[in-house]
Coordinates of C-alpha atoms and ligand atoms in Angstrom, one line a residue:
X1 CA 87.8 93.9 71.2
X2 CA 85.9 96.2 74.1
X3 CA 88.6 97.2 76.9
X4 CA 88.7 95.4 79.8
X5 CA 86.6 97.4 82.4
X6 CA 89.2 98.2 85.6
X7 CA 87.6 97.8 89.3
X8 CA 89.5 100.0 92.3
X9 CA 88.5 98.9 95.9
X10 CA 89.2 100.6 99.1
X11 CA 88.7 97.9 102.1
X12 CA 88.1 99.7 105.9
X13 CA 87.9 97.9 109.2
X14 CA 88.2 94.8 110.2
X15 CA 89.2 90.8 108.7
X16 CA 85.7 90.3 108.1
X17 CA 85.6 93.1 105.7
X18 CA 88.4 92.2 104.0
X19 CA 87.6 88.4 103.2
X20 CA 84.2 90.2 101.6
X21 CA 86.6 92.2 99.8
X22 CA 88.1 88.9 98.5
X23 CA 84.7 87.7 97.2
X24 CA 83.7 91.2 95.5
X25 CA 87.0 90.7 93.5
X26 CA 86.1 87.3 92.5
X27 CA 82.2 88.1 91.7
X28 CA 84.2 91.3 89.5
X29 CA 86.7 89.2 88.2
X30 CA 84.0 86.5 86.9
X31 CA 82.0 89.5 85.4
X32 CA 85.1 90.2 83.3
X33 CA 86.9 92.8 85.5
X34 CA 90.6 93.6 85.7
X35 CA 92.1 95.5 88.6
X36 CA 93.6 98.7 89.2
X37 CA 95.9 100.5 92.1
X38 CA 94.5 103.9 90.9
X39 CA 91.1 105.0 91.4
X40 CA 91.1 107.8 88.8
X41 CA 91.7 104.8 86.1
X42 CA 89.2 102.7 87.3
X43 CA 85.8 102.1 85.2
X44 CA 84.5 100.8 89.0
X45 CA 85.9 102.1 92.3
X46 CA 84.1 100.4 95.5
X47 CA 84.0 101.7 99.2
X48 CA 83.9 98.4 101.0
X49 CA 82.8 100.4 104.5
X50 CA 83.2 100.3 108.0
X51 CA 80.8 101.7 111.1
X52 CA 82.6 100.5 114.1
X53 CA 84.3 104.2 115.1
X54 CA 83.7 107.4 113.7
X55 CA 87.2 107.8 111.9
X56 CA 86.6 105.4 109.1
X57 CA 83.3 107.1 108.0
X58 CA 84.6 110.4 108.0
X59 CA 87.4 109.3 105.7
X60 CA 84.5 107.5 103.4
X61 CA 83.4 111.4 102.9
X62 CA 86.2 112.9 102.6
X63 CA 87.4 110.3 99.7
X64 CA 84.3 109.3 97.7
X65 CA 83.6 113.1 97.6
X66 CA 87.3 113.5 96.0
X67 CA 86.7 111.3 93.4
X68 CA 84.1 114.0 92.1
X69 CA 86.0 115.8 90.3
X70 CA 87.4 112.3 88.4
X71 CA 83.7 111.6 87.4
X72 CA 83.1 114.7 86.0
X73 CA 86.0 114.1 83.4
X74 CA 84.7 110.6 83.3
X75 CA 80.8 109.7 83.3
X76 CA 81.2 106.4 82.7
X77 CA 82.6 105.7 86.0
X78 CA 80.6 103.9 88.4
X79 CA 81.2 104.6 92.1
X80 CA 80.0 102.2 94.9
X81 CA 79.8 102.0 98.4
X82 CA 79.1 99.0 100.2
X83 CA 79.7 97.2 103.8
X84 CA 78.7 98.6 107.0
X85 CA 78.0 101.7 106.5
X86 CA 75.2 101.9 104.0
X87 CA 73.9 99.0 106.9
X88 CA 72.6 101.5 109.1
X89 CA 69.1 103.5 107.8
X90 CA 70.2 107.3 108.7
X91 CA 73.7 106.7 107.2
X92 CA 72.5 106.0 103.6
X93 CA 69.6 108.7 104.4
X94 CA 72.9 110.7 104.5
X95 CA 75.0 109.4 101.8
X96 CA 72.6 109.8 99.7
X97 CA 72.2 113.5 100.1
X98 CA 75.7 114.2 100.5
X99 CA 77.5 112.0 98.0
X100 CA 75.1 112.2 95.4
X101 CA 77.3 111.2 92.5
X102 CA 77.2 107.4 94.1
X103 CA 75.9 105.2 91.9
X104 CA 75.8 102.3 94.0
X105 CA 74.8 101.3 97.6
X106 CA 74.6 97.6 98.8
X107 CA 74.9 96.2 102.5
X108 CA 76.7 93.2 104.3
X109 CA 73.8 90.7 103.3
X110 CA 73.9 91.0 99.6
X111 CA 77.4 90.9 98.1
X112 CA 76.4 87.8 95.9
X113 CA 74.0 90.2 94.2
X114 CA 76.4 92.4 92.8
X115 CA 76.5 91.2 89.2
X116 CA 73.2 92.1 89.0
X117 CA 73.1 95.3 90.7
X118 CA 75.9 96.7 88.0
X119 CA 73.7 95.0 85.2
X120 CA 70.9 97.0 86.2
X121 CA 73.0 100.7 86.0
X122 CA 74.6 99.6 82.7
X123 CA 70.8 99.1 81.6
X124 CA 68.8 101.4 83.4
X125 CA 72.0 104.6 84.1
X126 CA 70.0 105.0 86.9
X127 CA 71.2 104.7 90.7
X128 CA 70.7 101.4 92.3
X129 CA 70.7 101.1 96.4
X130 CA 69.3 98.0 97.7
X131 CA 70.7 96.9 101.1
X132 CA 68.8 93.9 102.8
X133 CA 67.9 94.0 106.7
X134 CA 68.7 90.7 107.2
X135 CA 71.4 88.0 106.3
X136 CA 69.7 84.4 105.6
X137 CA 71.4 81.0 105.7
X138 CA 75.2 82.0 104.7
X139 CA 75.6 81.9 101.0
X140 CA 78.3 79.1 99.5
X141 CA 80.3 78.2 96.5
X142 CA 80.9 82.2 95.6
X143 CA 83.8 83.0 94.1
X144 CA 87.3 84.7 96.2
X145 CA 89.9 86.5 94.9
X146 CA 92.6 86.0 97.3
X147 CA 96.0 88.2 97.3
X148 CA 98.4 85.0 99.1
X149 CA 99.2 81.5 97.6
X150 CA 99.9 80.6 100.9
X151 CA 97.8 82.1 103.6
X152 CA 93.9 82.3 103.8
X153 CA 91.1 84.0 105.6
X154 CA 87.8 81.5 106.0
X155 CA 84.8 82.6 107.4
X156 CA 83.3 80.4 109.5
X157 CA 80.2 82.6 111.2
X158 CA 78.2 85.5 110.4
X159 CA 76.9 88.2 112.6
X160 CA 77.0 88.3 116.2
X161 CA 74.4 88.1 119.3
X162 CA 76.5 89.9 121.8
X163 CA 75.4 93.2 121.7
X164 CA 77.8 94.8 123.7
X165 CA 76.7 98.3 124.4
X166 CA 79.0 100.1 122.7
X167 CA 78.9 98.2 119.3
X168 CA 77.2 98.5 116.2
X169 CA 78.1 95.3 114.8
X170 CA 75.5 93.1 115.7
X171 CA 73.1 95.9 114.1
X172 CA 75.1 95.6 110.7
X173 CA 75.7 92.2 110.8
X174 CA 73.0 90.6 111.8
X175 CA 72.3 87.3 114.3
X176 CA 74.9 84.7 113.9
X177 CA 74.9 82.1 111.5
X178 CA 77.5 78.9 111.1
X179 CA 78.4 77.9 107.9
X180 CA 77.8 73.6 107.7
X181 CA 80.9 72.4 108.5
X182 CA 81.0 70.5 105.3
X183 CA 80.7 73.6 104.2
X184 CA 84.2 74.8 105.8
X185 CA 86.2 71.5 105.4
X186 CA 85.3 71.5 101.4
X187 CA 86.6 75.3 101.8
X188 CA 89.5 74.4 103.4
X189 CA 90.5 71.1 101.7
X190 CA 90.3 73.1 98.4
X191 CA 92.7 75.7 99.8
X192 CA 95.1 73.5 100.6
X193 CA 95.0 71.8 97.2
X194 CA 95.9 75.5 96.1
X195 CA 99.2 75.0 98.4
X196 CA 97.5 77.1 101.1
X197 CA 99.4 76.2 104.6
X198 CA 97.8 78.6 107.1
X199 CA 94.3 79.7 107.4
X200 CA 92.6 82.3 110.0
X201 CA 89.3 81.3 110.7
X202 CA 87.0 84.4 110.7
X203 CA 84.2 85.3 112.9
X204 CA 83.2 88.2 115.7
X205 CA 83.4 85.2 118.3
X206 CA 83.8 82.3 116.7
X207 CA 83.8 80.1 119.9
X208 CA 79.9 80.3 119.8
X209 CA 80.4 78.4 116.2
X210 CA 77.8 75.9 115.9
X211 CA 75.2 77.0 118.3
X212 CA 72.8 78.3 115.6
X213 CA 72.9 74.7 113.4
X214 CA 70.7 71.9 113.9
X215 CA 73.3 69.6 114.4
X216 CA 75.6 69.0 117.2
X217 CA 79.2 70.7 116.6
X218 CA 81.1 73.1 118.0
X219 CA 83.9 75.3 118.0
X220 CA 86.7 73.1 119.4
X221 CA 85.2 70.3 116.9
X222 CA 85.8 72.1 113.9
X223 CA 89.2 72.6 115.2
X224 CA 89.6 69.2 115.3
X225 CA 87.9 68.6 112.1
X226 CA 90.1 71.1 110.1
X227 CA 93.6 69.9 111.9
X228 CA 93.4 67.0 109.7
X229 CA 93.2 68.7 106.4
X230 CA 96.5 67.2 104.8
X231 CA 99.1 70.3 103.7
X232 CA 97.4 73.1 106.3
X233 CA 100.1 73.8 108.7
X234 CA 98.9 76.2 110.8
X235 CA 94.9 77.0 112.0
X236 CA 94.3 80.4 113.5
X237 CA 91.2 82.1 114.6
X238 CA 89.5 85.3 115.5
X239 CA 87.8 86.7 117.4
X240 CA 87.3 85.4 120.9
X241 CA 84.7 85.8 123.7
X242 CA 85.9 85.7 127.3
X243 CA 82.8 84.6 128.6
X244 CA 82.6 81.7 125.6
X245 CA 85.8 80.1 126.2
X246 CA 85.0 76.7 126.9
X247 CA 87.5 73.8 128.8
X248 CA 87.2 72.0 126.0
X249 CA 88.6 74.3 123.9
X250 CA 91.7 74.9 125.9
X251 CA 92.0 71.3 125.8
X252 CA 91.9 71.6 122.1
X253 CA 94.4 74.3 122.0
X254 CA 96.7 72.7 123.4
X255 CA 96.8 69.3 121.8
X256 CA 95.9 70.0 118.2
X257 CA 99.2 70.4 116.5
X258 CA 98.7 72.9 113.5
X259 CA 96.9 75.5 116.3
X260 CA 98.9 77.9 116.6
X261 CA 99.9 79.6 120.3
X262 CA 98.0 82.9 120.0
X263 CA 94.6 83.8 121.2
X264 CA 93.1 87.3 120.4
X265 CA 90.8 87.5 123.6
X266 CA 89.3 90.9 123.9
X267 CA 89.1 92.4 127.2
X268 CA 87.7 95.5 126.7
X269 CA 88.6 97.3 129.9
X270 CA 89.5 96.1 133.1
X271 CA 86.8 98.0 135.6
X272 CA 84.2 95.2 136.5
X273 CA 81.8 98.5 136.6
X274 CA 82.7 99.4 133.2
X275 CA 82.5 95.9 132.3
X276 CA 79.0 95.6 133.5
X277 CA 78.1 98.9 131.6
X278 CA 79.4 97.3 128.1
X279 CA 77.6 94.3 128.4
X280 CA 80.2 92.0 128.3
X281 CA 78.9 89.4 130.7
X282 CA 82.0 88.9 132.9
X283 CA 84.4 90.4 135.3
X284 CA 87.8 91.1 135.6
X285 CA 88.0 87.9 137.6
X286 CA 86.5 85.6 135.7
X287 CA 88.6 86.8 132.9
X288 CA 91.5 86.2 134.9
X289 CA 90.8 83.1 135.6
X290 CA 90.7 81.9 131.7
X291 CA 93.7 83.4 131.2
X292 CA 95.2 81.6 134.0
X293 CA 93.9 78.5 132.4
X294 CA 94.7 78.6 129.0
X295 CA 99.0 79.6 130.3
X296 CA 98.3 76.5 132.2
X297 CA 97.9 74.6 129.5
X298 CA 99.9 76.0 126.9
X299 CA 102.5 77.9 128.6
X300 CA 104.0 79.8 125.2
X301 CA 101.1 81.1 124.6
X302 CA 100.5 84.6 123.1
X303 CA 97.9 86.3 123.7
X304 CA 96.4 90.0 122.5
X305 CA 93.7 92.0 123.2
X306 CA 91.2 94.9 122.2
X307 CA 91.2 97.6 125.0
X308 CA 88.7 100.7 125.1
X309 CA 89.4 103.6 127.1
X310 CA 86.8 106.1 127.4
X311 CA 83.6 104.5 127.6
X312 CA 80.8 106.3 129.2
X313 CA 81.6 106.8 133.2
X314 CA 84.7 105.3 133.0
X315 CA 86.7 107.3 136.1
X316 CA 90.3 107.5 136.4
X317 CA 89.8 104.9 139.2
X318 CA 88.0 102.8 136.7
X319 CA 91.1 103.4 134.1
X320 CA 93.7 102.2 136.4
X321 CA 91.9 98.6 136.7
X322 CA 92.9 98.6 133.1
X323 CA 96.0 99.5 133.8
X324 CA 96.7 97.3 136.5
X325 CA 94.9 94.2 134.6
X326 CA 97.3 94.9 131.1
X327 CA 100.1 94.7 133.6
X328 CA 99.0 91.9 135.2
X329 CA 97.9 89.5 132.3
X330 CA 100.9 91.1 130.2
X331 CA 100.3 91.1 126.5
X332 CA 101.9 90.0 123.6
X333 CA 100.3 93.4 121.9
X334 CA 97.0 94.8 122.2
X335 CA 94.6 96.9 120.0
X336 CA 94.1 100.2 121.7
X337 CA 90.9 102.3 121.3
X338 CA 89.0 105.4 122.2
X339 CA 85.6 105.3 122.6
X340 CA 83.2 106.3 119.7
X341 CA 79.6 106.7 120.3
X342 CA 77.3 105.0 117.4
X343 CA 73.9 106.0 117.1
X344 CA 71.8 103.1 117.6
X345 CA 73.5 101.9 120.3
X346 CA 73.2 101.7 123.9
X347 CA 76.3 103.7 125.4
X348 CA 75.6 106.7 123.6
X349 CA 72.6 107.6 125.7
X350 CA 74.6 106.9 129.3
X351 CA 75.5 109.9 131.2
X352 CA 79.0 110.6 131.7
X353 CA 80.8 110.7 128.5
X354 CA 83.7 111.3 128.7
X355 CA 85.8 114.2 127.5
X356 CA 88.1 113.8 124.2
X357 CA 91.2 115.5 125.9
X358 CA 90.5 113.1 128.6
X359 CA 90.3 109.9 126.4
X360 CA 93.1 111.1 124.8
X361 CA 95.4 111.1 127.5
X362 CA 94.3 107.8 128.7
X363 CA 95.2 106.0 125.6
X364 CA 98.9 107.9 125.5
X365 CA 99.3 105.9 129.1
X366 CA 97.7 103.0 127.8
X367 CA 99.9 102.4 124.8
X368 CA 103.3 103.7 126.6
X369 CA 102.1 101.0 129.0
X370 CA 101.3 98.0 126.3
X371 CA 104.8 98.9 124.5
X372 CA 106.7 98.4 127.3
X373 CA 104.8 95.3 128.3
X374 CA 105.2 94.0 124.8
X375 CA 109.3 94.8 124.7
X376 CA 109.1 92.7 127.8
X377 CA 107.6 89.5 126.4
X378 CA 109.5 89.7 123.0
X379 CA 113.1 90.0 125.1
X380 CA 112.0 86.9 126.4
X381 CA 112.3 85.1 123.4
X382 CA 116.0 86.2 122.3
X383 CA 118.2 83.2 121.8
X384 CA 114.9 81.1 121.0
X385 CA 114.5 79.2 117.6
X386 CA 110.9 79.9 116.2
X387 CA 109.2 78.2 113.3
X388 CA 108.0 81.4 111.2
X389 CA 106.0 81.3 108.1
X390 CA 107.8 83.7 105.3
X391 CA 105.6 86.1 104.2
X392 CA 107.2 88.7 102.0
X393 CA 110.2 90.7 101.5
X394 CA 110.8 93.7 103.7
X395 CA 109.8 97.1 103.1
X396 CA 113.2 98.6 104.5
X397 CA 115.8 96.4 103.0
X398 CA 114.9 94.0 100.3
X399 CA 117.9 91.6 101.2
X400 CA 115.8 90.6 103.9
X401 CA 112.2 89.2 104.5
X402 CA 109.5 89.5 106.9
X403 CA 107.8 86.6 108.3
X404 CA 105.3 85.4 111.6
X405 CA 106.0 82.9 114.2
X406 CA 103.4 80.8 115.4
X407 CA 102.3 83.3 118.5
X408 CA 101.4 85.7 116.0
X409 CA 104.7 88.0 116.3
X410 CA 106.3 89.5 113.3
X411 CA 110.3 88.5 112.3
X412 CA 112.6 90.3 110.4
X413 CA 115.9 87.8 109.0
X414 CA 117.9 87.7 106.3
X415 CA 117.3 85.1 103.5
X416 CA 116.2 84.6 99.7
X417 CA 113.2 85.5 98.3
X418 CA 112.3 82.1 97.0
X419 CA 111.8 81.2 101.0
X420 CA 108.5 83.2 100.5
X421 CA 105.8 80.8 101.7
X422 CA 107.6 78.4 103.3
X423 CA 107.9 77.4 106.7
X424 CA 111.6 78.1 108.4
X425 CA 113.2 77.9 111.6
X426 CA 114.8 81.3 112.8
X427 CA 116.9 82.0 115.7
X428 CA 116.0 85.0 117.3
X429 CA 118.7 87.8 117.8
X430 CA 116.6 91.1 118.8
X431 CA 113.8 92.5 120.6
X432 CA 111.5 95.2 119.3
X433 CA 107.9 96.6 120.5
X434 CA 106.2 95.1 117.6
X435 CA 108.5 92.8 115.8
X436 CA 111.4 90.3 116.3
X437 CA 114.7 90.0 114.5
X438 CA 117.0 87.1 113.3
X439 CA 118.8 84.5 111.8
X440 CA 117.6 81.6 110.0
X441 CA 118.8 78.6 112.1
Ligands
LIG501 N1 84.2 102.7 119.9 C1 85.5 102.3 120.0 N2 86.0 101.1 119.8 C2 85.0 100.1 119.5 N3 85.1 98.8 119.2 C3 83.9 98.4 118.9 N4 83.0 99.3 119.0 C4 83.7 100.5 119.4 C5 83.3 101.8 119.6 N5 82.0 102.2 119.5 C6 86.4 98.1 119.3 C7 86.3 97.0 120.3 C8 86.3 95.8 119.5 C9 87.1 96.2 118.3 C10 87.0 95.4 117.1 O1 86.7 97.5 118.1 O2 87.5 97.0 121.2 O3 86.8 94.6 120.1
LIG502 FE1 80.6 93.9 118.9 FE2 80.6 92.6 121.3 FE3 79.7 91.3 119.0 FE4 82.4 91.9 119.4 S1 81.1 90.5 120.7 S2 81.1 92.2 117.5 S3 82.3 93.8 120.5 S4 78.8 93.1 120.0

């Protein structure tokens, strides 16, 4: 009998890339493949890629060009790099002159096609790159390899139609396209067959689900829809437009049951001049004011953030009105980042950038800011009993596991491994920056 041919995948960026991953491993695992944790034993090792900041491409160079050496001593191996980054014309027009010993290059549009693609170097040895410009109607019924019995991503929308200035996204992924809802309910009633209890639905702002299909749904709908899937327990979502929240939808929030208190709202900065310059089509105010909402209607709410210092012009009185608008809204935790110009896009031509030392030293304050804000609202919850989903044992001491309340926050307690997967009630004893500790109740 042939040996089993052994795939090795490195994932960057964000959820979306990552439930992709999920569906390369079941296309590989259809195709016959095993798995492996170590790319210098792997028949296949895939660079699932991300183009949102600089960092992550570097490190795509730096570790496909490592794995030179492991080709040399084995020919056979077949080395692939798909995602984002192969998405954008000049960065394959590099790739492919500095990491010649890829075999591979696909895009974000033609995972499904996979199969094929590795069909045609086991025939033809030669390289094979084919990305497509353009995502169609979303593709169903592919296969997913998923890591948890009892948590799962689902992707409800492609692409994106924002085009915030600073973001390559919408360039790599395309316009937005809704999967059918009978698309999604089929998903997520065969997940929960599985014994799945909590799904994130996926999207880069999923509360303009809908707009693109012919018939009349939205996002708050398919909330609706899915919180009546018997044996899913808990719905999350991400990620969130400010200037797409709808009334409706806060409505929503706060009566379906299995939605879960945490909204991932991205804010960006907190300068309505900055604000203006990205694109984001709203103000500080406006923001404000759906934040004021959504407390008003579901006062436990957690809520997080993505914050960007740096961006082109951005002045230290500009930074402050972040400063002052993370103190004021007071996050659960927020997702800090410097600004990285990608070609393409429009920020990189403004004037102004702004120095590294100087974005540098605006994130220090920012995140010594967001800690303490975030030590604040966790001491709020001591004494507090919080329904948390078990997720695994802990990394520091395996008498104990690790789990996540409902808002999102992560909870160290004591308790037996068999609790893995199920949903428990845990008193709260301590307060950390980014996690929560106590007692089952
Ligand atoms: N530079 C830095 N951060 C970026 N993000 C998107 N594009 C860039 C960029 N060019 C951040 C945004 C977004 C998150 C996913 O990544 O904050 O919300
Ligand atoms: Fe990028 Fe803006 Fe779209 Fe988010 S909403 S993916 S930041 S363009």
């Amino acid at each position: 009998m042939a040996k089993q041919r052994l795939a090795f995948i490195r994932t960057f960026g964000c959820q979306m890339n990552e439930r992709d991953t999920e569906t390369i491993r079941g296309l590989l695992a259809q195709a016959g493949y095993g798995f492996t944790e170590h790319p210098a034993a792997a028949d296949l090792v895939l660079f699932n890629t991300c183009c949102v900041r600089e960092n992550p491409e570097r490190k795509v160079y730096g570790q496909v060009g490592q794995l030179k050496e492991a080709k040399a001593k084995k020919p056979d191996m077949i080395i692939g790099i798909c995602g984002c980054m192969p998405q954008q014309q000049e960065e394959l027009t590099q790739m492919l002159n500095r990491l010649p010993h890829v075999d591979l290059f696909f895009g974000t549009h033609n995972i499904h096609r996979l199969p094929e693609l590795l069909h045609k170097i086991a025939t033809t040895g030669e390289q094979v790159v084919e990305i497509w410009d353009k995502g169609g109607d979303p593709i169903e019924g592919l296969p997913a390899l998923r890591d948890s019995t009892f948590k799962a991503w689902v992707t409800i929308m492609y692409g994106c139609n924002n085009f915030c200035s600073y973001c390559i996204v919408p360039y790599v992924r395309g316009r937005e396209r809704s999967r059918h809802p009978h698309e999604i309910w089929r998903e997520v009633e065969g997940l929960a067959d599985k014994g799945i209890k909590e799904i994130t639905l996926l999207g880069q702002n999923v509360n303009s689900y809908g707009q693109d299909l012919e018939i009349e749904v939205d996002f708050a709908d398919l909330l609706d829809r899915l919180n009546q899937v018997p044996g899913i327990e808990r719905i999350r979502f991400t990620t969130s437009h400010p200037k797409d929240i709808s009334d409706k939808l806060i409505l929503h929030l706060a009566q379906l049951e299995k939605v879960c208190e945490h909204l991932h709202l991205p804010v960006q900065a907190g300068s309505n001049d900055v604000l203006h310059r990205m694109n984001r089509r709203y103000t500080r105010e406006d923001y404000l004011k759906v934040v004021d909402k959504v407390r008003h209607y579901v006062p436990d709410i957690s809520l997080t953030t993505d914050i960007m210092v740096g961006f082109p012009g951005e002045t230290e009185a500009d930074f402050a009105d972040t400063l002052s608008l993370v103190r004021e809204v007071g996050y659960d935790s927020a997702f800090t980042f410097i600004y990285s110009p990608r070609k393409g896009t429009p920020a990189t031509e403004m004037p102004d950038q702004v120095p590294e030392d100087v974005k540098k030293e605006r994130i220090y304050r920012l995140i010594e800011l967001q800690n303490k804000m975030s030590l604040e609202r966790n001491t709020k919850l001591l004494g507090r009993e919080l329904q948390v989903l078990a997720e695994g044992i802990s990394r520091n001491d395996t008498n104990m596991l690790t789990g996540k309340t409902r808002t999102a926050k992560n909870v160290v307690f004591p308790g037996r491994q068999e609790l893995i997967g199920e949903l428990v009630n845990v008193r709260i004893t301590e307060a950390h920056t980014w996690s929560l500790g106590g007692e089952l109740a």
